[in-house]
Amino acid sequence: MITDILELGEQTTVRGQVVVVGSGIAGAEVATYLARHGRDVLLVESGRDRFEPSIQALNDVIFVGKRHRELNPNSYYHQYLPPELRGVSRVRQLGGTSNIWTGKWTPFQPLDFEGRPWVANSGWPIRYEDLQAHYQSTAKDYGIGDLDEEAKRPEIKGLRSTMAAAGLKVISFYWQQTPTRTAIQFGEEMRRSENLRVLLGATATELKLDESGQRVTSVVCRSLEGREVSVEGDTIILAMGAFETARLLLSSDRQISGGIGNQHGLVGRFYTDHPKHHRGYLRPGSLVQHYAPELQFRPKPRFSVCFALDDATQREHQLLQHTLFLEPIYERLVQRVWRTLQGRSAYRDNNGTIATYRVNFVTEQAPHQDSRLRLGTERDALGQRKLEVDWRLSDHDYRSIAKTLELLTQRVAEVGLGTFEFGDDPPRLDAMTDAAHQMGTTRMANRPEEGVVDTDCRVFGTDNLYVVSSSVFPAGPKYSPTFTILALARRLGQHLLETTSVSPVTLSV
Ligand SMILES: Cc1cc2nc3c(=O)[nH]c(=O)nc-3n(C[C@H](O)[C@H](O)[C@H](O)COP(=O)(O)OP(=O)(O)OC[C@H]3O[C@@H](n4cnc5c(N)ncnc54)[C@H](O)[C@@H]3O)c2cc1C
């Protein structure tokens, strides 16, 4: 059932066994999973079915460090979106950011969870094996192609071994035709389900604790129209993305100074993204003759590949993870004539003759605590303190990108993939934008002195408050975070089924 907060009376209390805040991929997955397994779930969402600019404005932040991308209605890069959403990195609407994302899926590899001695704060307290089954089951349920089978294809094996000989690695990803939009994928289920209730237009503004200070008893939810309701639950799951989850924990500071889960001052810290450069080209080399179809961007759905320096090189030079995507740009008539006059070979894939590849280069950022979010003094339309975002890069980030580009340029040329053409605009960290991959602000750890949530995603110091988001990533080495968010959501759903019992429902919307 889907209800708008305006349909409820003033000062109403609504209750679910499980309350999930946020209806993006993380929140929709854990809410539908638990509801299908018999739990009474209340999904609370700040946005509504339609995009409303005044609700979206509740996401506004103040940048006090490196800035994010900006709204750019003319952006070439986000042509697939309506102009008002080109450059937006988080969406407040039913379905959250899944309404605009691109739909590239790739799981983390075992090494991504392991601590790398040359990257401070890089390890996860869980292992790849802890998520493996959840990657597999969600891949099946969401129609994500089988990347293990893909790895066995002779062409991919050939490409991998050629690249490996040159000190490069190949990363495969699955690209959906229509990216999962949770409001569409789960819309019917949300409307019809008896034990999944969705409350729209309800912005969570505060978490209330019982006298012990350890149990969240309710979530205060308010609307821009002035309606306020109290949402109660036995288990509360925050799935609001890395910025808003940290903001709600910090804002809930009336009963605990500094906010919930913040006893060690770590909420909002270790914020990372994937700095990104998408200007520049790669002039194709002879290897493209054999492998161009593997690099195609269309038709979708499809598997495609991207590249990086291999793990041994990263270890040897103490580098951060990074990814090189190559988008084929096809030849026009005038380019064909010019190429023919120059006597250059034609490289073709199944879509046409390739004029060049547009380069999209992204890098990991080393996690460090001074890159952070905190509450500022400015307030939003609900009177909530806005976030100040102090996004900072470290010396390691600068050193790593310089060496990575030097080695990549050499090796990509030597192996015959091609030659970079960056003109007078090579990738520079200071000019790189975010990738809309906010991570790390409630990091997962074994001990409260090191993070905000434990290995089950439960907020330290609380009995019943959980987080599911890339905010729990202690490090985000791999480019696409969403498959891992989804696997974590499924894992949390399973954990709650195993560890919590069903209590009778007292009140409902
Ligand atoms: C243009 C673009 C392309 C992308 N492409 C890719 C890609 O190809 N591959 C990939 O892996 N990742 C990609 N990403 C990142 C990906 O979209 C995110 O990782 C993912 O959508 C995050 O899902 P989430 O559920 O954690 O958060 P969100 O989808 O942001 O959901 C958070 C939800 O919480 C709600 N909310 C927030 N605050 C409150 C509050 N106080 N009260 C109630 N509700 C609240 C929001 O309205 C929203 O619905 C892309 C991002 C963008 C912007």
CSV table of C-alpha atoms in Angstrom, one decimal, residues 132-446:
chain,number,residue,atom,x,y,z
A,132,GLN,CA,29.4,-13.9,-2.6
A,133,ALA,CA,26.1,-15.7,-2.1
A,134,HIS,CA,24.3,-12.3,-2.0
A,135,TYR,CA,25.9,-11.2,-5.2
A,136,GLN,CA,24.8,-14.4,-6.8
A,137,SER,CA,21.2,-14.4,-5.5
A,138,THR,CA,20.6,-10.7,-6.3
A,139,ALA,CA,22.2,-11.1,-9.8
A,140,LYS,CA,19.6,-13.8,-10.5
A,141,ASP,CA,16.7,-11.7,-9.1
A,142,TYR,CA,17.6,-8.4,-10.8
A,143,GLY,CA,18.6,-10.0,-14.2
A,144,ILE,CA,22.2,-9.1,-13.9
A,145,GLY,CA,24.2,-11.2,-16.4
A,146,ASP,CA,26.5,-14.0,-15.2
A,147,LEU,CA,29.9,-12.4,-15.0
A,148,ASP,CA,31.5,-15.8,-14.0
A,149,GLU,CA,30.3,-17.3,-17.3
A,150,GLU,CA,31.3,-14.2,-19.2
A,151,ALA,CA,34.9,-14.6,-17.9
A,152,LYS,CA,35.1,-18.1,-19.6
A,153,ARG,CA,34.4,-16.7,-23.1
A,154,PRO,CA,37.5,-17.3,-25.3
A,155,GLU,CA,37.6,-13.7,-26.5
A,156,ILE,CA,37.6,-12.4,-22.9
A,157,LYS,CA,40.2,-15.0,-21.9
A,158,GLY,CA,42.4,-13.9,-24.9
A,159,LEU,CA,42.0,-10.2,-24.1
A,160,ARG,CA,42.8,-10.9,-20.4
A,161,SER,CA,46.0,-12.8,-21.2
A,162,THR,CA,47.2,-10.2,-23.7
A,163,MET,CA,46.6,-7.5,-21.2
A,164,ALA,CA,48.2,-9.4,-18.3
A,165,ALA,CA,51.4,-9.8,-20.3
A,166,ALA,CA,51.5,-6.0,-20.5
A,167,GLY,CA,50.9,-5.5,-16.8
A,168,LEU,CA,47.2,-4.5,-17.3
A,169,LYS,CA,44.0,-6.0,-16.0
A,170,VAL,CA,40.6,-6.3,-17.6
A,171,ILE,CA,37.5,-5.6,-15.6
A,172,SER,CA,34.2,-6.9,-16.9
A,173,PHE,CA,30.8,-5.2,-16.1
A,174,TYR,CA,27.2,-5.9,-17.0
A,175,TRP,CA,25.3,-3.0,-18.5
A,176,GLN,CA,21.5,-3.1,-18.3
A,177,GLN,CA,19.4,-1.9,-21.2
A,178,THR,CA,17.0,-0.2,-18.8
A,179,PRO,CA,18.7,0.4,-15.5
A,180,THR,CA,16.8,-1.0,-12.4
A,181,ARG,CA,14.5,1.8,-11.4
A,182,THR,CA,13.1,0.6,-8.0
A,183,ALA,CA,9.9,2.7,-8.2
A,184,ILE,CA,9.0,0.8,-11.4
A,185,GLN,CA,10.5,-2.6,-10.5
A,186,PHE,CA,8.7,-2.7,-7.1
A,187,GLY,CA,5.9,-0.2,-7.8
A,188,GLU,CA,3.2,-2.8,-8.2
A,189,GLU,CA,4.4,-4.8,-5.2
A,190,MET,CA,4.4,-1.7,-3.1
A,191,ARG,CA,0.8,-0.9,-4.2
A,192,ARG,CA,-0.6,-4.4,-3.6
A,193,SER,CA,1.4,-5.9,-0.8
A,194,GLU,CA,-0.4,-6.2,2.5
A,195,ASN,CA,2.6,-6.2,4.7
A,196,LEU,CA,4.7,-3.6,2.8
A,197,ARG,CA,3.4,-0.1,3.3
A,198,VAL,CA,5.1,2.9,1.8
A,199,LEU,CA,4.8,6.4,3.2
A,200,LEU,CA,5.6,9.2,0.8
A,201,GLY,CA,6.5,12.8,1.4
A,202,ALA,CA,7.8,11.9,4.8
A,203,THR,CA,11.2,13.2,5.6
A,204,ALA,CA,12.9,11.6,8.6
A,205,THR,CA,14.2,14.5,10.7
A,206,GLU,CA,15.1,12.8,14.0
A,207,LEU,CA,15.6,9.4,15.6
A,208,LYS,CA,14.2,9.1,19.1
A,209,LEU,CA,15.8,6.8,21.7
A,210,ASP,CA,14.4,5.0,24.8
A,211,GLU,CA,15.7,5.8,28.2
A,212,SER,CA,18.6,3.4,27.8
A,213,GLY,CA,19.8,5.5,24.9
A,214,GLN,CA,20.4,2.3,22.9
A,215,ARG,CA,17.1,1.6,21.3
A,216,VAL,CA,15.5,3.7,18.6
A,217,THR,CA,11.8,3.8,19.4
A,218,SER,CA,10.6,6.1,16.7
A,219,VAL,CA,11.5,8.2,13.6
A,220,VAL,CA,10.1,11.7,13.5
A,221,CYS,CA,8.9,12.4,9.9
A,222,ARG,CA,7.8,15.7,8.5
A,223,SER,CA,6.6,17.1,5.3
A,224,LEU,CA,7.1,20.4,3.6
A,225,GLU,CA,3.4,21.1,4.0
A,226,GLY,CA,3.8,21.0,7.8
A,227,ARG,CA,2.5,17.5,8.6
A,228,GLU,CA,4.4,15.6,11.3
A,229,VAL,CA,4.0,11.9,12.2
A,230,SER,CA,5.8,9.5,14.5
A,231,VAL,CA,7.0,6.2,12.9
A,232,GLU,CA,7.6,3.4,15.3
A,233,GLY,CA,9.3,0.1,14.7
A,234,ASP,CA,11.2,-2.8,16.4
A,235,THR,CA,14.0,-2.5,13.9
A,236,ILE,CA,15.0,0.7,12.1
A,237,ILE,CA,17.0,0.6,8.9
A,238,LEU,CA,18.5,3.8,7.4
A,239,ALA,CA,18.9,3.5,3.6
A,240,MET,CA,19.1,7.2,2.7
A,241,GLY,CA,22.5,7.2,1.0
A,242,ALA,CA,25.8,8.3,2.5
A,243,PHE,CA,25.0,11.9,2.9
A,244,GLU,CA,21.5,11.8,4.4
A,245,THR,CA,22.2,8.8,6.6
A,246,ALA,CA,25.1,10.6,8.3
A,247,ARG,CA,23.0,13.8,8.5
A,248,LEU,CA,20.1,12.1,10.3
A,249,LEU,CA,22.5,10.4,12.8
A,250,LEU,CA,24.2,13.7,13.5
A,251,SER,CA,20.9,15.7,13.7
A,252,SER,CA,19.5,13.3,16.3
A,253,ASP,CA,21.6,14.9,19.1
A,254,ARG,CA,18.9,15.9,21.6
A,255,GLN,CA,19.3,12.8,23.7
A,256,ILE,CA,22.9,12.1,22.9
A,257,SER,CA,25.4,14.9,22.5
A,258,GLY,CA,27.0,14.8,19.0
A,259,GLY,CA,24.3,12.5,17.6
A,260,ILE,CA,23.6,8.7,17.5
A,261,GLY,CA,26.5,6.4,16.8
A,262,ASN,CA,28.9,9.3,17.1
A,263,GLN,CA,30.5,8.5,20.4
A,264,HIS,CA,34.0,8.5,18.7
A,265,GLY,CA,33.3,11.4,16.4
A,266,LEU,CA,33.3,9.2,13.3
A,267,VAL,CA,29.9,9.8,11.8
A,268,GLY,CA,30.5,11.7,8.5
A,269,ARG,CA,34.2,11.1,8.5
A,270,PHE,CA,36.2,9.1,5.9
A,271,TYR,CA,34.0,10.4,3.1
A,272,THR,CA,35.3,9.3,-0.3
A,273,ASP,CA,34.1,9.4,-3.9
A,274,HIS,CA,35.7,8.3,-7.2
A,275,PRO,CA,37.3,11.4,-8.8
A,276,LYS,CA,36.5,11.3,-12.5
A,277,HIS,CA,37.8,12.7,-15.8
A,278,HIS,CA,35.8,12.4,-18.9
A,279,ARG,CA,37.5,14.6,-21.4
A,280,GLY,CA,40.1,13.3,-23.8
A,281,TYR,CA,40.5,10.5,-26.3
A,282,LEU,CA,42.4,7.4,-27.1
A,283,ARG,CA,43.5,6.9,-30.7
A,284,PRO,CA,42.9,3.2,-31.4
A,285,GLY,CA,46.0,0.9,-31.9
A,286,SER,CA,46.3,-2.4,-33.7
A,287,LEU,CA,45.0,-4.5,-30.8
A,288,VAL,CA,41.6,-2.9,-31.4
A,289,GLN,CA,41.4,-4.9,-34.6
A,290,HIS,CA,40.9,-8.1,-32.6
A,291,TYR,CA,39.0,-6.8,-29.5
A,292,ALA,CA,36.8,-3.9,-30.6
A,293,PRO,CA,33.5,-5.8,-30.0
A,294,GLU,CA,34.5,-6.3,-26.4
A,295,LEU,CA,34.6,-2.5,-25.9
A,296,GLN,CA,31.2,-1.7,-27.5
A,297,PHE,CA,28.8,0.4,-25.4
A,298,ARG,CA,25.7,-0.7,-27.4
A,299,PRO,CA,23.4,-2.5,-28.0
A,300,LYS,CA,22.5,-3.1,-24.4
A,301,PRO,CA,22.1,-5.2,-22.3
A,302,ARG,CA,25.7,-6.3,-22.7
A,303,PHE,CA,28.9,-7.2,-21.0
A,304,SER,CA,31.7,-4.7,-21.6
A,305,VAL,CA,35.2,-4.2,-20.3
A,306,CYS,CA,37.4,-1.5,-18.8
A,307,PHE,CA,41.1,-1.6,-17.9
A,308,ALA,CA,43.5,-0.9,-15.0
A,309,LEU,CA,47.1,-1.5,-14.1
A,310,ASP,CA,47.4,-5.0,-12.7
A,311,ASP,CA,47.5,-5.7,-8.9
A,312,ALA,CA,51.3,-6.4,-8.9
A,313,THR,CA,52.0,-3.0,-10.4
A,314,GLN,CA,49.6,-1.3,-8.0
A,315,ARG,CA,51.4,-3.0,-5.1
A,316,GLU,CA,54.9,-2.2,-6.4
A,317,HIS,CA,54.2,1.5,-6.9
A,318,GLN,CA,51.8,1.9,-4.0
A,319,LEU,CA,48.9,3.0,-6.3
A,320,LEU,CA,45.2,3.3,-5.7
A,321,GLN,CA,42.7,1.4,-7.8
A,322,HIS,CA,41.5,3.2,-10.9
A,323,THR,CA,39.5,2.4,-14.1
A,324,LEU,CA,39.8,3.3,-17.7
A,325,PHE,CA,36.6,3.2,-19.7
A,326,LEU,CA,36.8,3.6,-23.5
A,327,GLU,CA,33.6,4.7,-25.3
A,328,PRO,CA,33.7,4.2,-29.1
A,329,ILE,CA,33.0,7.2,-31.3
A,330,TYR,CA,32.2,6.2,-34.8
A,331,GLU,CA,33.7,7.6,-38.0
A,332,ARG,CA,31.8,10.1,-40.1
A,333,LEU,CA,32.3,10.4,-43.9
A,334,VAL,CA,34.8,13.3,-43.7
A,335,GLN,CA,36.9,11.3,-41.1
A,336,ARG,CA,36.8,8.3,-43.3
A,337,VAL,CA,38.1,10.2,-46.3
A,338,TRP,CA,40.9,11.8,-44.1
A,339,ARG,CA,41.9,8.4,-42.7
A,340,THR,CA,42.0,6.9,-46.1
A,341,LEU,CA,44.2,9.7,-47.5
A,342,GLN,CA,46.6,9.2,-44.6
A,343,GLY,CA,46.7,5.5,-45.3
A,344,ARG,CA,45.6,4.5,-41.7
A,345,SER,CA,43.9,1.2,-41.0
A,346,ALA,CA,40.2,1.1,-40.2
A,347,TYR,CA,39.2,-0.5,-36.9
A,348,ARG,CA,35.6,-1.8,-36.8
A,349,ASP,CA,33.2,-3.2,-34.2
A,350,ASN,CA,29.7,-4.4,-34.8
A,351,ASN,CA,28.4,-0.8,-34.9
A,352,GLY,CA,30.7,0.8,-37.3
A,353,THR,CA,34.3,2.1,-37.9
A,354,ILE,CA,35.8,3.6,-34.9
A,355,ALA,CA,37.1,7.1,-35.2
A,356,THR,CA,38.4,7.3,-31.7
A,357,TYR,CA,37.6,6.3,-28.1
A,358,ARG,CA,36.4,8.9,-25.6
A,359,VAL,CA,38.3,8.3,-22.3
A,360,ASN,CA,36.5,8.1,-19.0
A,361,PHE,CA,39.1,7.8,-16.2
A,362,VAL,CA,38.2,7.3,-12.6
A,363,THR,CA,40.3,6.7,-9.5
A,364,GLU,CA,39.9,5.5,-6.0
A,365,GLN,CA,40.4,7.9,-3.2
A,366,ALA,CA,42.4,6.8,-0.2
A,367,PRO,CA,40.1,6.9,2.8
A,368,HIS,CA,41.2,9.4,5.5
A,369,GLN,CA,39.2,11.0,8.3
A,370,ASP,CA,39.7,14.6,7.4
A,371,SER,CA,37.5,14.2,4.3
A,372,ARG,CA,34.2,14.6,6.0
A,373,LEU,CA,30.6,15.8,6.4
A,374,ARG,CA,29.4,17.8,9.4
A,375,LEU,CA,26.3,19.8,10.3
A,376,GLY,CA,26.5,23.5,9.3
A,377,THR,CA,24.6,26.4,10.6
A,378,GLU,CA,22.4,27.0,7.5
A,379,ARG,CA,19.0,25.3,7.6
A,380,ASP,CA,16.8,23.8,5.0
A,381,ALA,CA,13.0,24.4,4.5
A,382,LEU,CA,12.2,21.9,7.3
A,383,GLY,CA,14.5,23.8,9.7
A,384,GLN,CA,17.1,21.0,9.6
A,385,ARG,CA,20.8,21.9,9.6
A,386,LYS,CA,22.4,21.5,6.2
A,387,LEU,CA,25.5,19.4,5.7
A,388,GLU,CA,28.9,21.0,5.2
A,389,VAL,CA,30.9,18.8,2.8
A,390,ASP,CA,34.6,19.0,3.3
A,391,TRP,CA,35.7,16.7,0.5
A,392,ARG,CA,39.5,16.4,0.7
A,393,LEU,CA,42.1,14.6,-1.3
A,394,SER,CA,45.4,13.5,0.1
A,395,ASP,CA,49.1,13.5,-1.0
A,396,HIS,CA,48.6,9.8,-1.7
A,397,ASP,CA,45.8,10.5,-4.2
A,398,TYR,CA,48.0,13.0,-6.1
A,399,ARG,CA,51.1,10.8,-6.2
A,400,SER,CA,49.0,7.8,-7.2
A,401,ILE,CA,47.2,9.4,-10.1
A,402,ALA,CA,50.5,10.9,-11.5
A,403,LYS,CA,52.2,7.5,-11.6
A,404,THR,CA,49.1,5.6,-12.7
A,405,LEU,CA,48.7,7.9,-15.8
A,406,GLU,CA,52.4,7.6,-16.6
A,407,LEU,CA,52.4,3.8,-16.5
A,408,LEU,CA,49.0,3.5,-18.2
A,409,THR,CA,50.0,5.7,-21.0
A,410,GLN,CA,53.1,3.6,-21.7
A,411,ARG,CA,51.4,0.2,-21.3
A,412,VAL,CA,48.3,1.0,-23.3
A,413,ALA,CA,50.5,2.1,-26.1
A,414,GLU,CA,52.9,-0.8,-25.9
A,415,VAL,CA,50.1,-3.4,-25.9
A,416,GLY,CA,48.6,-1.8,-29.0
A,417,LEU,CA,45.4,-0.5,-27.4
A,418,GLY,CA,46.1,3.0,-28.5
A,419,THR,CA,47.5,6.4,-27.7
A,420,PHE,CA,46.0,8.9,-25.3
A,421,GLU,CA,45.1,12.3,-26.7
A,422,PHE,CA,44.4,14.7,-23.8
A,423,GLY,CA,45.5,17.9,-25.6
A,424,ASP,CA,46.1,20.5,-23.0
A,425,ASP,CA,43.6,19.0,-20.6
A,426,PRO,CA,45.1,15.8,-19.0
A,427,PRO,CA,43.4,14.2,-16.0
A,428,ARG,CA,44.2,16.4,-13.0
A,429,LEU,CA,42.8,15.6,-9.6
A,430,ASP,CA,41.9,19.2,-8.9
A,431,ALA,CA,39.8,19.4,-12.1
A,432,MET,CA,38.2,16.0,-11.7
A,433,THR,CA,34.6,15.8,-10.6
A,434,ASP,CA,32.9,13.3,-8.2
A,435,ALA,CA,31.3,10.2,-9.7
A,436,ALA,CA,28.1,10.4,-7.6
A,437,HIS,CA,29.5,7.5,-5.5
A,438,GLN,CA,29.3,8.9,-2.0
A,439,MET,CA,30.9,6.4,0.4
A,440,GLY,CA,32.4,5.9,3.8
A,441,THR,CA,30.5,8.3,6.1
A,442,THR,CA,29.3,5.6,8.5
A,443,ARG,CA,32.1,3.1,7.9
A,444,MET,CA,31.9,-0.6,8.9
A,445,ALA,CA,34.4,-1.7,11.5
A,446,ASN,CA,35.1,-4.4,14.1
